[in-house]
Coordinates of C-alpha atoms and ligand atoms in Angstrom, one line a residue:
X1 CA -10.1 16.5 -11.0
X2 CA -11.3 13.0 -10.0
X3 CA -9.7 9.8 -11.2
X4 CA -12.5 9.2 -13.7
X5 CA -12.1 12.8 -15.1
X6 CA -8.4 12.3 -15.3
X7 CA -8.7 9.1 -17.2
X8 CA -11.1 10.5 -19.7
X9 CA -9.2 13.8 -20.1
X10 CA -6.1 11.8 -21.0
X11 CA -7.9 9.7 -23.6
X12 CA -9.7 12.6 -25.1
X13 CA -6.5 14.7 -25.3
X14 CA -4.8 12.0 -27.3
X15 CA -7.8 11.3 -29.4
X16 CA -7.6 14.9 -30.5
X17 CA -4.0 14.2 -31.5
X18 CA -5.2 11.5 -33.9
X19 CA -5.1 8.5 -31.6
X20 CA -7.6 5.7 -31.6
X21 CA -9.0 5.0 -28.1
X22 CA -8.9 1.3 -27.4
X23 CA -10.4 -0.4 -24.3
X24 CA -8.1 -2.0 -21.7
X25 CA -6.9 -5.5 -22.6
X26 CA -7.3 -8.3 -20.1
X27 CA -4.9 -8.7 -17.1
X28 CA -4.1 -12.0 -18.6
X29 CA -1.8 -11.3 -21.6
X30 CA -1.8 -13.2 -24.8
X31 CA 1.9 -13.6 -24.3
X32 CA 3.8 -16.8 -23.3
X33 CA 6.5 -14.7 -21.6
X34 CA 4.3 -13.0 -19.0
X35 CA 2.0 -14.1 -16.3
X36 CA 0.2 -10.7 -16.2
X37 CA -0.2 -7.5 -18.1
X38 CA 2.5 -5.5 -16.3
X39 CA 2.5 -2.4 -18.4
X40 CA 0.3 -0.5 -20.9
X41 CA 2.5 -1.7 -23.8
X42 CA 2.1 -5.4 -23.2
X43 CA -1.0 -5.9 -25.5
X44 CA 1.1 -4.2 -28.3
X45 CA 4.3 -6.1 -27.9
X46 CA 3.8 -8.1 -31.1
X47 CA 3.3 -4.8 -33.0
X48 CA 6.4 -3.1 -31.4
X49 CA 8.3 -6.3 -32.2
X50 CA 7.3 -6.1 -35.9
X51 CA 5.5 -9.4 -35.9
X52 CA 2.0 -7.9 -36.3
X53 CA 1.0 -5.0 -38.5
X54 CA -0.9 -2.3 -36.6
X55 CA -4.5 -1.4 -37.7
X56 CA -4.0 2.1 -36.1
X57 CA -0.5 3.7 -35.9
X58 CA -1.6 6.0 -33.0
X59 CA -3.4 4.4 -30.1
X60 CA -4.3 5.5 -26.6
X61 CA -5.4 3.4 -23.6
X62 CA -6.0 3.2 -19.9
X63 CA -4.7 -0.3 -19.2
X64 CA -5.3 -2.5 -16.2
X65 CA -2.0 -3.7 -14.9
X66 CA -0.7 -6.0 -12.2
X67 CA 2.7 -6.1 -10.7
X68 CA 3.6 -8.2 -7.7
X69 CA 7.4 -7.9 -7.6
X70 CA 7.2 -5.3 -4.9
X71 CA 4.2 -6.7 -3.0
X72 CA 6.0 -6.6 0.4
X73 CA 6.1 -2.8 0.1
X74 CA 2.4 -2.4 -0.6
X75 CA 0.7 -0.7 2.3
X76 CA 4.0 0.5 3.7
X77 CA 4.5 3.4 1.2
X78 CA 2.2 6.0 -0.3
X79 CA 2.7 4.6 -3.8
X80 CA 3.2 0.9 -4.1
X81 CA 0.2 -1.0 -5.5
X82 CA -0.3 -4.4 -7.1
X83 CA -3.2 -3.5 -9.3
X84 CA -3.1 -0.1 -11.0
X85 CA -4.3 1.7 -14.1
X86 CA -1.7 2.9 -16.6
X87 CA -2.5 5.7 -19.0
X88 CA -0.6 5.5 -22.3
X89 CA -0.2 6.9 -25.8
X90 CA 1.5 4.7 -28.4
X91 CA 3.0 5.3 -31.8
X92 CA 3.7 2.4 -34.0
X93 CA 6.3 3.7 -36.5
X94 CA 4.3 7.0 -36.6
X95 CA 5.5 10.0 -34.6
X96 CA 8.6 9.8 -32.4
X97 CA 10.5 11.7 -29.7
X98 CA 9.5 15.3 -30.6
X99 CA 5.7 14.9 -30.7
X100 CA 5.7 12.6 -27.7
X101 CA 7.7 15.0 -25.6
X102 CA 5.7 18.1 -26.7
X103 CA 2.4 16.4 -26.1
X104 CA 3.4 15.1 -22.7
X105 CA 4.4 18.6 -21.6
X106 CA 1.2 20.1 -23.0
X107 CA -1.0 17.6 -21.2
X108 CA 0.8 17.9 -17.9
X109 CA 1.0 21.7 -17.9
X110 CA -2.1 22.8 -19.8
X111 CA -4.7 20.1 -19.0
X112 CA -3.5 19.0 -15.5
X113 CA -2.1 22.5 -14.9
X114 CA 0.8 21.3 -12.8
X115 CA 3.1 24.1 -11.9
X116 CA 6.0 24.2 -14.4
X117 CA 8.6 25.1 -11.8
X118 CA 7.8 21.8 -10.0
X119 CA 8.6 19.7 -13.0
X120 CA 11.9 18.0 -13.7
X121 CA 13.0 15.8 -16.6
X122 CA 15.3 12.9 -16.8
X123 CA 16.8 11.6 -20.1
X124 CA 19.0 8.6 -20.9
X125 CA 22.6 9.7 -20.8
X126 CA 23.3 8.9 -24.4
X127 CA 20.1 10.4 -25.7
X128 CA 21.2 13.9 -26.8
X129 CA 18.2 14.3 -29.1
X130 CA 15.7 14.1 -26.2
X131 CA 17.8 16.5 -24.1
X132 CA 17.7 19.0 -26.9
X133 CA 14.0 18.7 -27.5
X134 CA 13.3 19.3 -23.8
X135 CA 15.7 22.2 -23.7
X136 CA 15.3 24.0 -27.1
X137 CA 11.8 23.2 -28.1
X138 CA 9.9 22.8 -24.8
X139 CA 12.1 25.3 -23.0
X140 CA 12.9 23.4 -19.8
X141 CA 16.0 25.0 -18.2
X142 CA 19.1 22.9 -18.6
X143 CA 19.6 22.5 -14.9
X144 CA 16.3 20.6 -14.6
X145 CA 17.1 18.0 -17.3
X146 CA 19.1 15.3 -15.6
X147 CA 21.1 12.7 -17.6
X148 CA 20.8 9.3 -16.1
X149 CA 22.0 5.8 -16.7
X150 CA 20.6 2.5 -18.0
X151 CA 19.3 1.4 -14.7
X152 CA 16.7 4.1 -14.5
X153 CA 16.4 5.5 -18.1
X154 CA 16.2 2.4 -20.3
X155 CA 12.9 0.6 -20.2
X156 CA 12.1 -3.0 -21.0
X157 CA 11.8 -5.6 -22.2
X158 CA 8.6 -6.7 -20.5
X159 CA 9.6 -10.4 -20.2
X160 CA 13.0 -12.0 -20.9
X161 CA 13.3 -10.7 -24.5
X162 CA 11.5 -8.2 -26.6
X163 CA 11.0 -4.5 -27.5
X164 CA 12.7 -1.9 -25.3
X165 CA 14.5 1.4 -25.5
X166 CA 15.8 4.5 -23.8
X167 CA 13.3 6.6 -21.8
X168 CA 12.7 10.1 -20.6
X169 CA 10.6 10.8 -17.5
X170 CA 8.8 13.7 -16.0
X171 CA 9.2 14.1 -12.3
X172 CA 7.1 16.2 -9.9
X173 CA 8.7 18.0 -7.0
X174 CA 6.5 17.4 -4.0
X175 CA 8.6 19.9 -2.0
X176 CA 9.1 17.4 0.8
X177 CA 12.1 18.1 2.9
X178 CA 14.8 15.5 2.4
X179 CA 18.5 15.5 3.2
X180 CA 20.4 14.8 0.0
X181 CA 24.0 13.8 0.4
X182 CA 25.3 15.8 -2.4
X183 CA 23.6 19.1 -1.6
X184 CA 20.7 20.0 -3.8
X185 CA 17.9 17.4 -4.2
X186 CA 17.2 16.3 -7.7
X187 CA 15.3 13.3 -9.2
X188 CA 18.8 11.6 -9.4
X189 CA 19.3 11.5 -5.6
X190 CA 15.8 11.8 -4.1
X191 CA 13.0 9.5 -4.8
X192 CA 10.9 10.6 -1.8
X193 CA 10.7 14.2 -2.8
X194 CA 10.5 13.7 -6.6
X195 CA 7.7 11.6 -8.0
X196 CA 8.0 10.1 -11.5
X197 CA 4.6 10.7 -13.1
X198 CA 5.3 10.1 -16.7
X199 CA 7.6 7.7 -18.6
X200 CA 8.2 8.1 -22.3
X201 CA 9.9 5.1 -23.8
X202 CA 11.4 5.4 -27.2
X203 CA 10.9 1.8 -28.2
X204 CA 13.5 1.2 -30.9
X205 CA 15.4 -1.9 -30.0
X206 CA 14.8 -5.6 -29.6
X207 CA 16.7 -7.2 -26.7
X208 CA 17.6 -10.9 -27.1
X209 CA 18.1 -13.5 -24.3
X210 CA 21.8 -12.5 -24.0
X211 CA 21.0 -8.8 -23.6
X212 CA 22.2 -7.8 -27.1
X213 CA 20.2 -5.0 -28.7
X214 CA 19.0 -4.9 -32.4
X215 CA 17.1 -2.1 -34.1
X216 CA 13.4 -2.7 -34.5
X217 CA 11.8 -2.4 -37.9
X218 CA 10.0 0.8 -36.7
X219 CA 10.7 3.5 -34.1
X220 CA 7.8 3.5 -31.6
X221 CA 6.5 5.4 -28.6
X222 CA 5.3 3.8 -25.4
X223 CA 4.1 6.2 -22.7
X224 CA 3.2 5.2 -19.2
X225 CA 1.6 7.4 -16.6
X226 CA 0.1 5.7 -13.5
X227 CA -3.4 6.9 -13.0
X228 CA -3.4 6.7 -9.2
X229 CA 0.0 8.4 -8.9
X230 CA -1.0 11.3 -11.3
X231 CA -4.3 11.6 -9.4
X232 CA -2.3 12.0 -6.1
X233 CA -0.4 14.9 -7.6
X234 CA -3.4 16.6 -9.1
X235 CA -5.4 16.1 -6.0
X236 CA -2.4 17.0 -3.8
X237 CA -3.0 14.1 -1.4
X238 CA 0.6 13.0 -1.0
X239 CA -0.6 9.4 -1.3
X240 CA -2.4 7.3 -3.9
X241 CA -4.5 5.8 -1.1
X242 CA -6.0 9.2 -0.2
X243 CA -7.2 10.0 -3.7
X244 CA -10.9 9.7 -4.6
X245 CA -9.9 6.4 -6.4
X246 CA -9.4 4.7 -3.1
X247 CA -11.6 6.7 -0.7
X248 CA -14.8 4.6 -1.0
X249 CA -12.9 1.4 -0.6
X250 CA -11.1 2.6 2.5
X251 CA -14.5 3.8 3.9
X252 CA -15.9 0.4 3.4
X253 CA -13.0 -1.2 5.2
X254 CA -13.5 1.1 8.1
X255 CA -17.2 0.2 8.2
X256 CA -16.8 -3.6 7.8
X257 CA -13.9 -4.0 10.2
X258 CA -14.8 -1.3 12.6
X259 CA -11.5 0.6 12.3
X260 CA -10.5 4.2 11.5
X261 CA -8.0 5.2 8.9
X262 CA -5.2 7.6 10.0
X263 CA -5.4 6.8 13.7
X264 CA -2.7 4.2 14.0
X265 CA 0.2 3.8 11.5
X266 CA 0.3 0.0 12.0
X267 CA -3.4 -0.4 11.3
X268 CA -3.1 2.0 8.3
X269 CA -0.7 -0.4 6.7
X270 CA -3.2 -3.2 6.9
X271 CA -6.0 -1.0 5.7
X272 CA -4.0 0.0 2.6
X273 CA -3.0 -3.6 1.9
X274 CA -6.7 -4.6 2.0
X275 CA -7.7 -1.6 -0.2
X276 CA -5.1 -2.5 -2.8
X277 CA -5.6 -6.2 -2.7
X278 CA -9.4 -6.1 -3.0
X279 CA -9.0 -4.3 -6.3
X280 CA -6.4 -6.9 -7.5
X281 CA -8.6 -9.8 -6.4
X282 CA -11.7 -8.4 -8.0
X283 CA -10.1 -7.7 -11.4
X284 CA -8.2 -10.9 -11.5
X285 CA -11.3 -13.0 -11.0
X286 CA -13.2 -10.8 -13.5
X287 CA -10.5 -11.7 -16.0
X288 CA -10.9 -15.4 -15.4
X289 CA -8.2 -16.3 -12.8
X290 CA -9.2 -18.6 -9.9
X291 CA -7.3 -19.3 -6.8
X292 CA -5.0 -22.4 -7.2
X293 CA -1.6 -23.6 -6.3
X294 CA 0.1 -22.7 -9.5
X295 CA 1.0 -19.8 -11.8
X296 CA -1.7 -17.1 -11.9
X297 CA -4.0 -18.8 -9.6
X298 CA -1.2 -19.0 -7.0
X299 CA -0.5 -15.3 -7.3
X300 CA -4.2 -14.6 -6.8
X301 CA -4.3 -16.9 -3.8
X302 CA -1.3 -15.2 -2.3
X303 CA -2.8 -11.7 -2.8
X304 CA -6.2 -12.8 -1.4
X305 CA -4.7 -14.5 1.6
X306 CA -2.4 -11.6 2.3
X307 CA -5.5 -9.3 2.4
X308 CA -7.3 -11.7 4.7
X309 CA -4.2 -11.9 6.9
X310 CA -4.2 -8.2 7.3
X311 CA -8.0 -8.3 8.1
X312 CA -7.2 -10.8 10.9
X313 CA -4.6 -8.3 12.2
X314 CA -7.4 -5.8 12.3
X315 CA -9.6 -8.2 14.2
X316 CA -11.6 -10.0 11.5
X317 CA -12.8 -13.4 12.6
X318 CA -14.8 -14.3 9.5
X319 CA -14.8 -13.6 5.8
X320 CA -15.0 -9.9 5.0
X321 CA -13.0 -9.3 1.8
X322 CA -15.9 -10.1 -0.5
X323 CA -17.8 -7.2 1.1
X324 CA -14.9 -4.9 0.3
X325 CA -14.9 -6.3 -3.3
X326 CA -18.5 -5.3 -3.6
X327 CA -17.5 -1.6 -3.2
X328 CA -14.7 -2.1 -5.8
X329 CA -17.3 -3.4 -8.2
X330 CA -19.7 -0.5 -7.5
X331 CA -17.0 2.1 -7.7
X332 CA -15.2 0.9 -10.8
X333 CA -17.9 -1.1 -12.6
X334 CA -19.0 1.7 -14.8
X335 CA -15.5 2.0 -16.3
X336 CA -14.8 -1.7 -16.3
X337 CA -18.1 -3.5 -17.1
X338 CA -16.5 -7.0 -16.6
X339 CA -16.7 -6.2 -12.9
X340 CA -20.4 -5.8 -13.1
X341 CA -21.0 -8.7 -15.5
X342 CA -19.1 -11.1 -13.2
X343 CA -20.1 -9.6 -9.9
X344 CA -21.6 -12.9 -8.5
X345 CA -18.6 -14.9 -9.5
X346 CA -16.1 -12.4 -8.0
X347 CA -18.0 -12.3 -4.7
X348 CA -18.6 -16.1 -4.5
X349 CA -15.0 -17.0 -5.4
X350 CA -13.6 -14.5 -2.9
X351 CA -15.9 -15.7 -0.1
X352 CA -15.1 -19.4 -0.7
X353 CA -11.4 -18.8 -0.7
X354 CA -11.7 -16.7 2.4
X355 CA -13.5 -19.5 4.2
X356 CA -10.8 -21.9 3.1
X357 CA -8.2 -19.6 4.4
X358 CA -9.8 -19.1 7.8
X359 CA -9.8 -22.9 8.0
X360 CA -6.2 -23.1 6.9
X361 CA -5.3 -20.7 9.7
X362 CA -6.9 -22.9 12.3
X363 CA -5.4 -26.1 10.7
X364 CA -2.0 -24.4 10.5
X365 CA -2.2 -23.3 14.1
X366 CA -2.5 -27.0 15.0
X367 CA 0.6 -27.9 13.0
X368 CA 2.4 -25.0 14.3
X369 CA 1.7 -26.1 17.9
X370 CA 3.3 -29.4 16.9
X371 CA 6.3 -27.7 15.4
X372 CA 6.6 -25.5 18.5
X373 CA 6.5 -28.5 20.9
X374 CA 9.6 -30.0 19.1
X375 CA 11.5 -26.7 18.7
X376 CA 13.8 -25.7 21.5
X377 CA 15.1 -22.2 20.5
X378 CA 14.4 -21.7 16.8
X379 CA 11.7 -22.7 14.4
X380 CA 13.3 -24.3 11.4
X381 CA 13.2 -22.4 8.0
X382 CA 12.0 -25.6 6.4
X383 CA 9.0 -25.9 8.7
X384 CA 8.1 -22.3 8.0
X385 CA 8.4 -23.0 4.2
X386 CA 6.4 -26.2 4.5
X387 CA 3.6 -24.4 6.4
X388 CA 3.6 -21.7 3.7
X389 CA 4.1 -23.7 0.6
X390 CA 1.7 -26.5 1.4
X391 CA -1.0 -24.8 3.5
X392 CA -0.5 -21.1 2.5
X393 CA 0.1 -20.4 6.2
X394 CA 1.8 -17.0 6.3
X395 CA 5.3 -16.8 7.9
X396 CA 4.4 -13.5 9.7
X397 CA 1.8 -15.5 11.7
X398 CA 4.5 -18.0 12.6
X399 CA 6.7 -15.1 13.8
X400 CA 3.8 -13.6 15.9
X401 CA 3.0 -16.9 17.5
X402 CA 6.7 -17.8 18.1
X403 CA 7.1 -14.6 20.1
X404 CA 4.6 -15.9 22.6
X405 CA 6.9 -19.0 23.2
X406 CA 10.1 -17.0 23.2
X407 CA 11.2 -18.8 20.0
X408 CA 13.1 -17.3 17.1
X409 CA 12.2 -18.1 13.5
X410 CA 14.8 -19.0 10.9
X411 CA 13.4 -16.6 8.3
X412 CA 16.7 -16.6 6.4
X413 CA 16.4 -20.4 5.8
X414 CA 12.8 -19.8 4.8
X415 CA 13.8 -17.1 2.3
X416 CA 16.5 -19.3 0.8
X417 CA 13.9 -22.0 0.1
X418 CA 11.5 -19.4 -1.3
X419 CA 14.3 -18.1 -3.6
X420 CA 15.0 -21.5 -4.9
X421 CA 11.3 -21.9 -5.6
X422 CA 11.0 -18.6 -7.3
X423 CA 14.0 -19.3 -9.5
X424 CA 12.5 -22.6 -10.5
X425 CA 9.3 -20.9 -11.5
X426 CA 11.1 -18.2 -13.4
X427 CA 13.2 -20.6 -15.4
X428 CA 10.1 -22.6 -16.3
X429 CA 8.6 -19.4 -17.7
X430 CA 11.7 -18.3 -19.6
X431 CA 11.8 -21.4 -21.7
X432 CA 8.7 -20.2 -23.6
X433 CA 9.4 -17.7 -26.4
X434 CA 7.4 -16.3 -29.3
X435 CA 10.4 -16.5 -31.6
X436 CA 11.0 -20.2 -30.8
X437 CA 7.4 -21.3 -31.1
X438 CA 7.1 -19.3 -34.3
X439 CA 9.8 -21.4 -35.9
X440 CA 8.0 -24.6 -35.1
X441 CA 4.8 -23.3 -36.7
X442 CA 6.7 -22.1 -39.8
X443 CA 8.2 -25.6 -40.1
X444 CA 4.9 -27.2 -39.8
X445 CA 3.3 -24.9 -42.3
X446 CA 6.0 -25.9 -44.8
X447 CA 5.4 -29.6 -44.3
X448 CA 1.7 -29.6 -44.9
X449 CA -0.8 -27.1 -46.1
X450 CA -4.1 -26.6 -44.1
X451 CA -6.9 -25.8 -46.6
X452 CA -9.9 -23.8 -45.3
X453 CA -13.0 -25.6 -46.4
X454 CA -15.5 -23.8 -44.3
X455 CA -17.0 -21.9 -47.2
X456 CA -18.6 -25.1 -48.6
X457 CA -19.0 -27.4 -45.7
X458 CA -19.4 -27.6 -41.9
X459 CA -17.7 -31.0 -41.6
X460 CA -14.8 -32.8 -43.1
X461 CA -12.2 -35.5 -42.4
X462 CA -8.8 -34.2 -41.3
X463 CA -5.6 -35.6 -40.0
X464 CA -4.0 -34.0 -37.0
X465 CA -0.2 -34.1 -37.4
Ligands
LIG501 N1 6.2 0.7 -20.5 C1 6.7 1.8 -19.8 C2 6.3 1.7 -18.3 O1 5.7 0.7 -17.9 C3 6.0 3.1 -20.3 O2 4.7 2.8 -20.5 O3 6.8 2.5 -17.6

């Protein structure tokens, strides 16, 4: 089953169970709490929250998502990605645990035909109801249903406050050998051998800024199954990057940069980084993000430059990423028409930013030479931070170059400064909240009524208060 077939099999399956198939929402959420759409449920947050009434109570989507919290791991593991597609089925006050669990099992065992004896289940330790459904109705043997704590089996909120709830996951046993400290390996002690392929969130609480939980007006279902991850299991590749979803992109990287995948582990890391980041960059630009020094634009710039940096490690001396993006557009443009519609923009913005970065690298090299000439043993963390923050000059290049001069780099000092900057950015984001802004609008609505006059006239005098 190809990635495309998997995506449509999922959507059709849930359509048959009464769900409305909706297209993916933008990567830029209509949500003041979030920079990006980080999960399939994000577009539905106001419905879960009870602020908006649903048009359909059963919905299914394949949602474009972006997560950068683990970006350092991308390329180094078979699973980590920034951009990914998340399959989901959602119930807004309609069905709850029983149907969600039964359908998940049906899809995984009857449509995907995954071997039942390789499937394990986790449930939230206080969620006896789910445990019983898995055991008594689905018939999973008790030994393979693991009760786990809040850190793994309670999901959300996406953002500082919002809808959340206990969750239950399906894990696939890849059969990999792993030494587990307490004897038998289970999803509780082995995250290499067991792969989480499906997450069912029973979204029934609202969490406030202090972490207190309140029941939501409706009980909801939010399912998340990462398309690339599930494809890797179905296609038995052992890695997302070896599925048909990534193959054409990796082949293009091999062609353009004259390298071969699976010949040298260090180079493979760079190839995977470029493969992942070319998708993130293409989709971000298609959704209207441009490289800049703040917020979303800054994230895009970092991702793009990280890809270029890895291209340089593979020997690139001139812009190349826009050529890889061309393949992303060709390969995914039938599913995501925004890629095709904005093809020129995606290629042009990428190429221009690549050119700037190649220039940065040569300017940064000059500054770095200066810094090196006044450093005796260690390059200061502050210098590394300044190079990075002002010029986007990557610390790993500093480390590489420093090695040639027998200098150490104060990466700890650099990290400290980065942490301060990240915290500053986070607290700036947390100040914005639906609930708070809503109060202001309510107050305003009380003070003065806005009358809609557009039925009779196209112009009128008004006072902005
Ligand atoms: N929101 C949950 C997740 O992202 C389930 O979709 O895992």
